[in-house]
XYZ file of C-alpha atoms in Angstrom:
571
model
C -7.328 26.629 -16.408
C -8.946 23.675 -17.918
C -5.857 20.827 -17.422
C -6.691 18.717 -20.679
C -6.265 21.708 -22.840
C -3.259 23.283 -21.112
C -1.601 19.731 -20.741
C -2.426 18.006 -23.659
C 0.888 17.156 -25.908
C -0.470 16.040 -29.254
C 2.313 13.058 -30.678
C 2.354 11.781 -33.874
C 1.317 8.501 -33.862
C 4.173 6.913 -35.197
C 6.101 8.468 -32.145
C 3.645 7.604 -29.971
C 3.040 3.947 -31.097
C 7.128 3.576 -30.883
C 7.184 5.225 -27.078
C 4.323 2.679 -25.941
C 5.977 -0.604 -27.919
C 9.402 0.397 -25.830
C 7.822 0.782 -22.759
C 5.786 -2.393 -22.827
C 8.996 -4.315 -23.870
C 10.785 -2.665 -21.250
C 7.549 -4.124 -19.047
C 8.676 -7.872 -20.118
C 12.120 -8.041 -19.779
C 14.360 -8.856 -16.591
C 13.099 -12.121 -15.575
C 14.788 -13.802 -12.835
C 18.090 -13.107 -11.935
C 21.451 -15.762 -11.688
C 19.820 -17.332 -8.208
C 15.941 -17.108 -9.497
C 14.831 -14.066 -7.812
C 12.884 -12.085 -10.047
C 13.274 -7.861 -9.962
C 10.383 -6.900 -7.762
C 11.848 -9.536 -5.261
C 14.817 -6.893 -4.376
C 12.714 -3.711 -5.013
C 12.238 -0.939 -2.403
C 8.269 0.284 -3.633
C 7.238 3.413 -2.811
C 2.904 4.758 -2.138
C 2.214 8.060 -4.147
C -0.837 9.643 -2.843
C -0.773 11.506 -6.163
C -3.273 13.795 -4.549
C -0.728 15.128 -2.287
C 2.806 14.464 -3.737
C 3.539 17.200 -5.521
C 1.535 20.022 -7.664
C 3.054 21.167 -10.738
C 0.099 23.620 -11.909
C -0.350 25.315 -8.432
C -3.936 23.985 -8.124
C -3.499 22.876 -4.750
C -3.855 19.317 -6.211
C -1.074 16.996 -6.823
C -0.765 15.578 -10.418
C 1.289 12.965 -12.647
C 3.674 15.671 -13.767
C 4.296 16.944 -10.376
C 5.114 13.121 -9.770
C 7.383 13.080 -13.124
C 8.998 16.066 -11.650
C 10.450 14.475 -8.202
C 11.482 11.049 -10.003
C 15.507 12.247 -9.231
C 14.206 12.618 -5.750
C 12.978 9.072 -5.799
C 15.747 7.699 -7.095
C 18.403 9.009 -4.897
C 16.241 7.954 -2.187
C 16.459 4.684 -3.571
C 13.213 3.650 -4.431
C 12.865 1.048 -7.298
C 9.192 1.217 -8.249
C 6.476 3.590 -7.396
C 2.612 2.439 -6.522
C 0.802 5.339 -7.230
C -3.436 5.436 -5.972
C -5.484 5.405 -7.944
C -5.224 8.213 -10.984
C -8.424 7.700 -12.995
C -11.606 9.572 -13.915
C -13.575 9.387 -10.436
C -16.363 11.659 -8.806
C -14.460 11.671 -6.155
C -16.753 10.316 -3.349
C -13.645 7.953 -2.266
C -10.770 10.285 -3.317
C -10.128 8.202 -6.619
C -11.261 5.078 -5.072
C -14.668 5.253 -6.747
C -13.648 4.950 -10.451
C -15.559 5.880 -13.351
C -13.397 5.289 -16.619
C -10.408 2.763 -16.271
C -8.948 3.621 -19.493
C -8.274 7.196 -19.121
C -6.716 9.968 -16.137
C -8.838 11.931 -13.908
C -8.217 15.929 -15.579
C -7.356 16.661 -11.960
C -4.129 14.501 -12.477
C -3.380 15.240 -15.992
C -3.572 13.107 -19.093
C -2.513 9.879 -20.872
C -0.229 12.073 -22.374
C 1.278 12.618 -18.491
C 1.267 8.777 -17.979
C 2.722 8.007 -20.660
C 6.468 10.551 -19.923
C 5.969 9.466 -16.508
C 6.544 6.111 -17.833
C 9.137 6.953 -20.153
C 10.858 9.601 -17.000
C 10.904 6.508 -14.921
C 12.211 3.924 -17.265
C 15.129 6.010 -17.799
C 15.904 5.950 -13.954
C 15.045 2.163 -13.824
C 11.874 2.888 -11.647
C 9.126 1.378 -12.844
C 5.308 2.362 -11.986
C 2.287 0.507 -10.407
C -1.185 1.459 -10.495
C -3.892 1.170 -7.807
C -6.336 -0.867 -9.279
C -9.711 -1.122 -7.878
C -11.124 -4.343 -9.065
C -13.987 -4.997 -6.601
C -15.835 -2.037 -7.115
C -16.392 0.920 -9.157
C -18.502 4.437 -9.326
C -22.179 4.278 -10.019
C -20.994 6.991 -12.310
C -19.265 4.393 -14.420
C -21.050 3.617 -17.839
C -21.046 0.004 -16.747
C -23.212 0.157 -13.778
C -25.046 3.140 -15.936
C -26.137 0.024 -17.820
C -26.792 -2.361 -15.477
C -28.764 -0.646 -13.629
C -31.004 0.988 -16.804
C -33.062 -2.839 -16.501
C -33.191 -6.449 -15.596
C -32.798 -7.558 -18.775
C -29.407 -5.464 -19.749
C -26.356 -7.657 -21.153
C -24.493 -5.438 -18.053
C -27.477 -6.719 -15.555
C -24.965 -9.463 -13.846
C -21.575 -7.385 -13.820
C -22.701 -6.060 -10.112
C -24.846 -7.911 -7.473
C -28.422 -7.147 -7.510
C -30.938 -9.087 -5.088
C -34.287 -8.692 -4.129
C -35.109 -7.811 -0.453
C -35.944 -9.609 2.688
C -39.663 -8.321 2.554
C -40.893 -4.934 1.102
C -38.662 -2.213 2.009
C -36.040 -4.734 3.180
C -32.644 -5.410 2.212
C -32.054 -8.587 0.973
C -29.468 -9.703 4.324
C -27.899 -8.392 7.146
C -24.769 -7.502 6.052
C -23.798 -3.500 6.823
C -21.175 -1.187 5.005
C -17.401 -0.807 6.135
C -18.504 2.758 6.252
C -21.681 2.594 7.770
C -25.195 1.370 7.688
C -26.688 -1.151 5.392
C -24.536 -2.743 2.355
C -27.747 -2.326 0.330
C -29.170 0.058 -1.797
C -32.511 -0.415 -3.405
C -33.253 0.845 -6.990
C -36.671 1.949 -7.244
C -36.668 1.730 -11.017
C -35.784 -1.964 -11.748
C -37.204 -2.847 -8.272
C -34.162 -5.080 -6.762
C -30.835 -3.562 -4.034
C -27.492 -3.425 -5.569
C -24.629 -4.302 -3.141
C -21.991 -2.310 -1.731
C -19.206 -3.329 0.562
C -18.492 0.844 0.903
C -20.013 3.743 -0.073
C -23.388 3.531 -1.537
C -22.092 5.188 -4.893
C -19.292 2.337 -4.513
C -21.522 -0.934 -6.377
C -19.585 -4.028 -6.040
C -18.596 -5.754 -9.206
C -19.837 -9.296 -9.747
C -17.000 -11.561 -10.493
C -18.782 -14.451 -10.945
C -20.219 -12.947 -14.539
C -17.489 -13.948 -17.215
C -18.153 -11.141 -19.343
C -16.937 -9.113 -16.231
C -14.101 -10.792 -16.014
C -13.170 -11.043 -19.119
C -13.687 -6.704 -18.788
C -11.168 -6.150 -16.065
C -8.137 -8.454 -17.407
C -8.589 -6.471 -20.547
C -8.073 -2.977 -18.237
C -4.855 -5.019 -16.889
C -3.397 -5.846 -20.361
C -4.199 -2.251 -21.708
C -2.289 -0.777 -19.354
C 1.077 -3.494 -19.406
C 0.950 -2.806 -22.766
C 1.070 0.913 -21.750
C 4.326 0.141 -19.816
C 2.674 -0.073 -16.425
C 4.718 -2.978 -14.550
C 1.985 -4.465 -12.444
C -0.938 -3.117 -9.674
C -1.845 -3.053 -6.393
C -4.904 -5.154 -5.914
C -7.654 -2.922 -3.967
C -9.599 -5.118 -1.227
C -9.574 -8.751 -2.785
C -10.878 -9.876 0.157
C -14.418 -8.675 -0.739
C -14.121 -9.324 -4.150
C -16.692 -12.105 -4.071
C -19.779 -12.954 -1.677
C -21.845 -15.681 -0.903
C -24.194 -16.618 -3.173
C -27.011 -17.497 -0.732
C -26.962 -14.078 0.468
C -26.708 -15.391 4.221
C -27.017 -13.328 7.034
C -23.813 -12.296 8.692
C -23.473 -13.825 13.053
C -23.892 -10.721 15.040
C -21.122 -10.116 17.790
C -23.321 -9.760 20.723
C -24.869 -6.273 21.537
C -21.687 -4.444 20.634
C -21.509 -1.290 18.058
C -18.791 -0.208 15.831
C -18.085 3.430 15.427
C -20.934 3.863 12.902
C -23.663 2.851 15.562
C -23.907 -0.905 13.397
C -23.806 -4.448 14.962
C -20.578 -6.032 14.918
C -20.644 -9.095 12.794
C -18.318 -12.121 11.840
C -17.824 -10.884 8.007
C -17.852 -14.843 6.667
C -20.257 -14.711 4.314
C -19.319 -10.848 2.647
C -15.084 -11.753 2.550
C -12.718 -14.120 1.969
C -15.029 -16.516 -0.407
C -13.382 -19.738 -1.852
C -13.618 -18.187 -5.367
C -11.188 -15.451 -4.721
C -8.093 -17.912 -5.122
C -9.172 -19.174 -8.810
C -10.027 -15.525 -10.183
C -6.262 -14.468 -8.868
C -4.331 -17.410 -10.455
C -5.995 -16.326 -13.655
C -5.504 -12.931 -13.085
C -1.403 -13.768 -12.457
C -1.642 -15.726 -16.152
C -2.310 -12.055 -17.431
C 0.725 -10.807 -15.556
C 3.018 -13.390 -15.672
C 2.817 -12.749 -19.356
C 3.771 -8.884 -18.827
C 6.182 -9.914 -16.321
C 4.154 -8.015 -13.800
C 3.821 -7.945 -10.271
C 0.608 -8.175 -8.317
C 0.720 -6.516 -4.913
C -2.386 -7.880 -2.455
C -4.221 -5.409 -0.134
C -4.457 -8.485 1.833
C -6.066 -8.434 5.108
C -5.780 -11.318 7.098
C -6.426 -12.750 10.470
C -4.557 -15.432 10.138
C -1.239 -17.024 8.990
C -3.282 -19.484 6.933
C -5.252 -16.627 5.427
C -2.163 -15.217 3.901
C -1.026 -18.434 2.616
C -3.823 -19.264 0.966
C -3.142 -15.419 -1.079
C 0.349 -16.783 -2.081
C -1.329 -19.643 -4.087
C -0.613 -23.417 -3.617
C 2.235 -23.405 -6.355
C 3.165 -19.675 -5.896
C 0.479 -18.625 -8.729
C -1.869 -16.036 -6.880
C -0.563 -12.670 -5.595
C 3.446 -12.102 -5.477
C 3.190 -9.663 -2.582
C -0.011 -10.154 -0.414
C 1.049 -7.360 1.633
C 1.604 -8.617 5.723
C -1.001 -6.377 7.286
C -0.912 -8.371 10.851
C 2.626 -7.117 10.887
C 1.685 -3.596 10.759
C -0.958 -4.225 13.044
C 1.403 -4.771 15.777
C 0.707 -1.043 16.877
C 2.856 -0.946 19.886
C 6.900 -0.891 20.302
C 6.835 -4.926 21.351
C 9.524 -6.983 20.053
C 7.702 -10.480 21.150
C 5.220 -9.505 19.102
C 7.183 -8.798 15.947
C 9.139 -12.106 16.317
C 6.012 -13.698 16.909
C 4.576 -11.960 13.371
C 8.014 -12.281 11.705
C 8.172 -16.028 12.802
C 4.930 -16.723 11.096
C 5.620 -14.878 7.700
C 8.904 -16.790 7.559
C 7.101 -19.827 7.879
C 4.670 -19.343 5.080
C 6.444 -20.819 2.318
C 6.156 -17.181 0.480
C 7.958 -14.005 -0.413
C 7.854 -11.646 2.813
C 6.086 -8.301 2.110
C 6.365 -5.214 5.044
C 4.202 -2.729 5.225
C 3.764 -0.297 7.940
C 1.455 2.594 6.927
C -0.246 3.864 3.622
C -2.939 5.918 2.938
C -5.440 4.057 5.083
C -3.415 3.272 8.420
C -2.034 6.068 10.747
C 1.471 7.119 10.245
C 4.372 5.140 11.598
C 6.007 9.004 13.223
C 3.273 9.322 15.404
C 1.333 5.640 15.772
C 4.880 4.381 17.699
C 6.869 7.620 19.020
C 6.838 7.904 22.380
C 6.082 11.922 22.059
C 9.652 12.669 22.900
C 12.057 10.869 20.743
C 10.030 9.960 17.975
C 12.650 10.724 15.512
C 15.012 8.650 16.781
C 11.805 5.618 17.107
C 11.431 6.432 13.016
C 15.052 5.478 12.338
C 14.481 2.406 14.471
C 11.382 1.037 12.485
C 12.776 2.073 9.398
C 15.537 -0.142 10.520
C 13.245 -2.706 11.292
C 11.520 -3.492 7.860
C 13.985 -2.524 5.802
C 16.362 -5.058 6.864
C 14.175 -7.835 6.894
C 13.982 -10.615 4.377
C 11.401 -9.874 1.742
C 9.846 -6.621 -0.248
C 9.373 -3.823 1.513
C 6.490 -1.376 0.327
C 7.340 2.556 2.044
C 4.864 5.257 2.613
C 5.159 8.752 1.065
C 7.043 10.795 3.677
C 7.591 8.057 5.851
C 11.056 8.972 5.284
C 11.275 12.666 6.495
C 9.301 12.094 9.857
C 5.585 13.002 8.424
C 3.215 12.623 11.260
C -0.698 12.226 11.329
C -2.418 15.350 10.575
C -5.716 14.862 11.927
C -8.913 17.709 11.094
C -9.449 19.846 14.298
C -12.778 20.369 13.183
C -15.574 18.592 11.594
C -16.395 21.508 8.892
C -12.774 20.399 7.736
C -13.222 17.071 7.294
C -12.432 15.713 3.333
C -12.966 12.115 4.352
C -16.372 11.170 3.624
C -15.549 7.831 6.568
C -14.398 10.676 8.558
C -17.846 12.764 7.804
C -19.854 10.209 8.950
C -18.002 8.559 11.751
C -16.727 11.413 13.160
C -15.875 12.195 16.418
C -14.879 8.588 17.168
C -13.320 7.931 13.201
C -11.776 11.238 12.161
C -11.445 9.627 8.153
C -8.097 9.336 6.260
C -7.189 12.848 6.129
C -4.242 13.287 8.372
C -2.457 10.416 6.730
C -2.939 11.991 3.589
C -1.884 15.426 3.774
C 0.420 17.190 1.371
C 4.252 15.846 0.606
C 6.556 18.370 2.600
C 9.512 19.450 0.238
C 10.779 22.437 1.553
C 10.251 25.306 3.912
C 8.305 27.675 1.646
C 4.632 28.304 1.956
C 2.890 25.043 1.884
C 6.258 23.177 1.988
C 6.890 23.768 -1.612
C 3.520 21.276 -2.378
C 1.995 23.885 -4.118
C 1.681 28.034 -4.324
C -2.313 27.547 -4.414
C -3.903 26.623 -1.115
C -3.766 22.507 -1.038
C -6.723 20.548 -0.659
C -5.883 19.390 2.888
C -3.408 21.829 5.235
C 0.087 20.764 5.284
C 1.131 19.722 8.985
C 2.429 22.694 11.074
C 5.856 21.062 11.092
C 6.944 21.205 7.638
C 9.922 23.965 8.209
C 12.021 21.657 9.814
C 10.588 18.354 8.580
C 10.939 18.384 5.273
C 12.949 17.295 2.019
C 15.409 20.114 1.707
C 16.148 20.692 4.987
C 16.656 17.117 6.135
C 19.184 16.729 2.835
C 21.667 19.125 4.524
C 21.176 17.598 7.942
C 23.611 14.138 8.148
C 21.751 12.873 11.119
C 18.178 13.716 9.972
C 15.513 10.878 8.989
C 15.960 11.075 5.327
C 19.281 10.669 5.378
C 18.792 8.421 7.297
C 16.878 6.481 4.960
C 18.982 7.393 2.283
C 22.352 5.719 4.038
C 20.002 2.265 4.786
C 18.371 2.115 1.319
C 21.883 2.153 -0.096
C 22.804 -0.504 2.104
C 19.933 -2.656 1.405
C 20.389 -2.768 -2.138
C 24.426 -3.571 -2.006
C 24.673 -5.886 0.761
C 24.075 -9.446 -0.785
C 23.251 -10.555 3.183
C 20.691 -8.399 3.480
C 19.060 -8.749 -0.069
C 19.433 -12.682 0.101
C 20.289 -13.689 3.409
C 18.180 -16.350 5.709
C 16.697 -14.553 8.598
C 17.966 -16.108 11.819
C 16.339 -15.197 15.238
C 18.554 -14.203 18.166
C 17.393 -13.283 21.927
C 14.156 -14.954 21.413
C 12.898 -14.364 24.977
C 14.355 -10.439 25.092
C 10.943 -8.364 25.824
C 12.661 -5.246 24.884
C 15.208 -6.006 22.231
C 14.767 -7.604 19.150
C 17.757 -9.085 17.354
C 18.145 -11.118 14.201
C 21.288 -12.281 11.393
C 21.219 -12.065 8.082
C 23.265 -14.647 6.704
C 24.503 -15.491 3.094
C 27.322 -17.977 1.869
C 29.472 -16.824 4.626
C 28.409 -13.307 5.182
C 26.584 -11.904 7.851
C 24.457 -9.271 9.144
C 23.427 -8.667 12.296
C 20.786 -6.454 13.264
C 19.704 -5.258 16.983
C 17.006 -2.905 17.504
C 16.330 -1.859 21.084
C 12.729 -1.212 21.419
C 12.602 0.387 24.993
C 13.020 4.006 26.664
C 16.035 2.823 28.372
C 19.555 1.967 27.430
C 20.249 -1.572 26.898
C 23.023 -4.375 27.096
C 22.232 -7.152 25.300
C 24.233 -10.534 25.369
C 24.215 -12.738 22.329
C 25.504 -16.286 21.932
C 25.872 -16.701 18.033
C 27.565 -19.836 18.650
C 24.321 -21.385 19.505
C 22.860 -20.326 15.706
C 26.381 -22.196 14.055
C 27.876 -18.059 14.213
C 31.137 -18.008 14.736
C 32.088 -14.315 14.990
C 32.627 -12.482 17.991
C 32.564 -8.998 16.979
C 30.532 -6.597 14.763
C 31.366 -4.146 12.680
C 29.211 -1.113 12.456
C 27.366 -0.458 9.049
C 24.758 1.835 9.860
C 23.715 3.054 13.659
C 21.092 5.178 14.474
C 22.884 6.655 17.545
C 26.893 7.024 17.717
C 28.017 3.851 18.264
C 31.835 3.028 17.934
C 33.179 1.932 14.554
C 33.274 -1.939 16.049
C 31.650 -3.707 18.847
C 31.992 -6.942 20.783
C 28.884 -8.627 20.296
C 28.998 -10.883 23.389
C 28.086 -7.623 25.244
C 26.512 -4.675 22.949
C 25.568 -1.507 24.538
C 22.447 0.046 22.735
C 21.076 3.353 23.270
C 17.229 3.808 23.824
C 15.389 3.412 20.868
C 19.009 2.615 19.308
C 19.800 0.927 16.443
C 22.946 -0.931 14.809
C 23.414 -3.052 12.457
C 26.592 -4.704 11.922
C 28.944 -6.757 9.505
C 29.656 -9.925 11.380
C 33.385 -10.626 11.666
């Protein structure tokens, strides 16, 4: 069945003109709040893999209504905003991150039509919606590149970077692809190589071409006006490149999983230009009151910084990928990455999977008591001071779901890295609702398989089970967005030396939270002197534990099961 004809809601345009003026007023109000923090600052934001959220057509391909559809899921959850990836026309080489029209819906998805009672679906439950926006690349499918590439002398010539080679037959530099082999392509018909940080059919845009410019903050304002509340920024880092075209210092004789010299990437990321295009990029969304979320990878401290903007006028959430990096149970390391974020002079954003990183069930359990290990990382970012940014099924215990086979690979990084890079498949495999055939995803078989363990992890099943993950989640979400400690509090280090138990307060005009996570396989006792951080209390009352830990607890001696959690009202 052809999905713009059976989807397709014809409005009059009166109604239609009056839905998108109310939604883009809805987009500019709530500013800043009595103490200055504006609404994304206390926001719970939620990744949609729309792909694999939920099918409403029985396609075996998730779509905007199926998304529409789940919104009273989302909100008892408590999620505030959604980011969904990206929805628009695509070929698909990069599962939507190849993009080919940025004013319209890929049919696999739905239509406009679908955006826009999405939109209206989630205004009425006060969650507002985010799109992926890819704005360093697009498809060579796109009718921009289509003219670019059609001669030298097109007006679209200098919206993506062309170069001549090295020599004959020669790219024009060193640098190689994310996803393999030379970031080059040559174009026999004008004669010059058009760059591409990823996929060949991926051409990177040049931002250093007003007109282009000028292009995408148009796509941004279309949409705001739309009602979209703001966008997740797809890999700023390579948005611009050196414009000598340098080569790229080789690491030694080393290879990367593609069979390609490593190099120092300091003349393909991170250029100087990046941080003027985003502060004008923030004027367009400051006047939408929008929020720009930063795939920001960093190596640095400093780096991330810099994405903040010296007066707080570049990206509002430059998402903390070092802290998400810290792939191992270590709380050193946390307070260590925690430390430094808190030190940056900018909001805090955690992150700890999404459709590109390995899922937190499996990337920290222990094989054994991973369930319990969720609840503790769950307890982890969602307690600390800043935006936190969840994964789709994070909250229900979804693990990696790797392909067993090459044949079954999706991924086209997994197709050509594989064995040693398996792709992005088993982070991305279908949302598990229920225990019905394919979890309830969809009656149709679903693009990718859903993982074996979806009749006792999943949505429905975990609702009726008080000690599950999602409720779970559930019990802390509620928690985080009532308890004026935890939305507003300082963050205030305990135990700094403890190598298996982190602990931290939350305090705010008086109030305090404390919060001890015990990151080992063994039970622990853990000693705290408050009165060295000015705390005064001696005892804790128990908000939220992930094991069952008595109603109050003397917090000069606080007995913690492995993996345990508690957090406590200080009194």
């Amino acid at each position: 069945m052809n999905r713009l004809t059976s989807r397709a809601v014809v409005l009059p345009a009166v109604a239609l003109s009056l839905i998108l003026l109310s939604a883009a007023a809805w987009a500019q109000t709530s500013g800043l709040d009595e103490e200055g923090h504006a609404w994304w600052q206390h926001a719970v934001f939620y990744e949609i893999y729309p792909r694999s959220f939920a099918d409403s057509n029985n396609d075996g391909i998730g779509d905007l209504p199926g998304i529409t559809s789940k919104l009273d899921y989302l909100h008892w959850l408590g999620a505030d905003a959604i980011w969904i990836a990206p929805m628009f026309p695509s070929p698909e080489v990069d599962w939507g991150y190849d993009i080919s029209d940025y004013y319209n819906v890929n049919p696999d998805y739905g239509t406009l039509q679908d955006m826009d009672r999405l939109l209206a679906e989630g205004k009425k439950r006060n969650i507002r919606v985010l799109l992926d926006y890819v704005l360093t690349y697009t498809s060579d499918q796109n009718q921009w590149f289509q003219e670019s590439k059609s001669s030298r002398t097109n007006p679209k010539r200098d919206w993506y970077i062309w170069n001549d080679g090295k020599s004959p037959g020669q790219p024009p530099n060193n640098w190689t692809s994310s996803f393999g082999g030379p970031a080059w392509k040559f174009d026999a018909a004008t004669g010059q190589w058009y760059y591409h940080y990823f996929y060949p059919p991926q051409p990177n845009l040049n931002w250093h071409s007003p007109d282009l410019e000028k292009a995408m903050f148009d796509v941004t304002r279309w949409w705001y006006r739309r009602g979209v509340a703001g966008f997740r920024l797809d890999a700023v880092d390579v948005m611009y490149v050196d414009q000598q075209f340098r080569d790229n210092p080789v690491v030694g004789a080393e290879k990367n999983a593609f069979g390609d010299p490593v190099e120092r990437e300091i003349y393909d990321k991170n250029q100087p230009e990046l941080h003027g295009v985003l502060q004008r990029l923030r004027k367009v969304a400051d006047e939408y009151n929008a929020v720009l979320i930063g795939e920001t990878w960093t190596n640095d401290i400093a780096q991330l910084k810099r994405y903040y903007g010296e007066h707080n006028d570049e990206v509002q959430m430059p998402m903390d990928f070092m802290f998400c990096m810290v792939n191992k149970l270590s709380p050193p390391d946390f307070r260590k990455q925690i430390d430094w974020v808190e030190s940056s002079g900018g909001w805090p954003v955690y992150v700890l999977s999404n459709h590109d990183i390995r899922r937190v069930y499996d990337r920290y359990g222990d094989g054994q008591q991973n369930d319990q290990i969720a609840k503790l990382m769950a307890s982890l970012y969602l307690t600390l001071r800043g935006t936190a940014v969840m994964y789709y099924g994070e909250e229900i215990g979804m693990e990696t779901n790797d392909p067993k086979r090459p044949e079954d690979v999706r991924d086209s990084k997994g197709k050509v890295g594989w064995p040693q890079d398996k792709g992005r498949d088993g982070e991305r495999t279908p949302m598990q609702w229920n225990g019905s055939t394919n979890a309830g995803f969809s009656s149709a078989t679903p693009w990718l398989p859903v993982d074996e363990r979806y009749k006792t992890y999943n949505v429905e099943t975990e609702r009726q089970d008080p000690r599950s993950i999602l409720n779970y989640y559930h019990a802390l979400l509620a928690l985080r967005h009532t308890n004026k400690a935890l939305l507003d509090g300082k963050y205030v280090v305990l135990n700094e030396s403890d190598p298996n138990v982190l602990s931290y307060v939350r305090t705010y005009k008086g109030e305090s939270v404390l919060v001890v996570l015990n990151m080992s396989g063994m039970a622990q006792k853990v000693k705290l002197d408050l009165a060295l951080k000015g705390i005064s209390a001696k005892s804790g009352k128990t908000l939220l534990s992930s094991f069952a830990a008595p109603a109050k607890m003397d917090v000069t001696e606080i007995v913690l099961e492995p993996f345990g959690a508690w957090i406590a009202e200080m009194n």
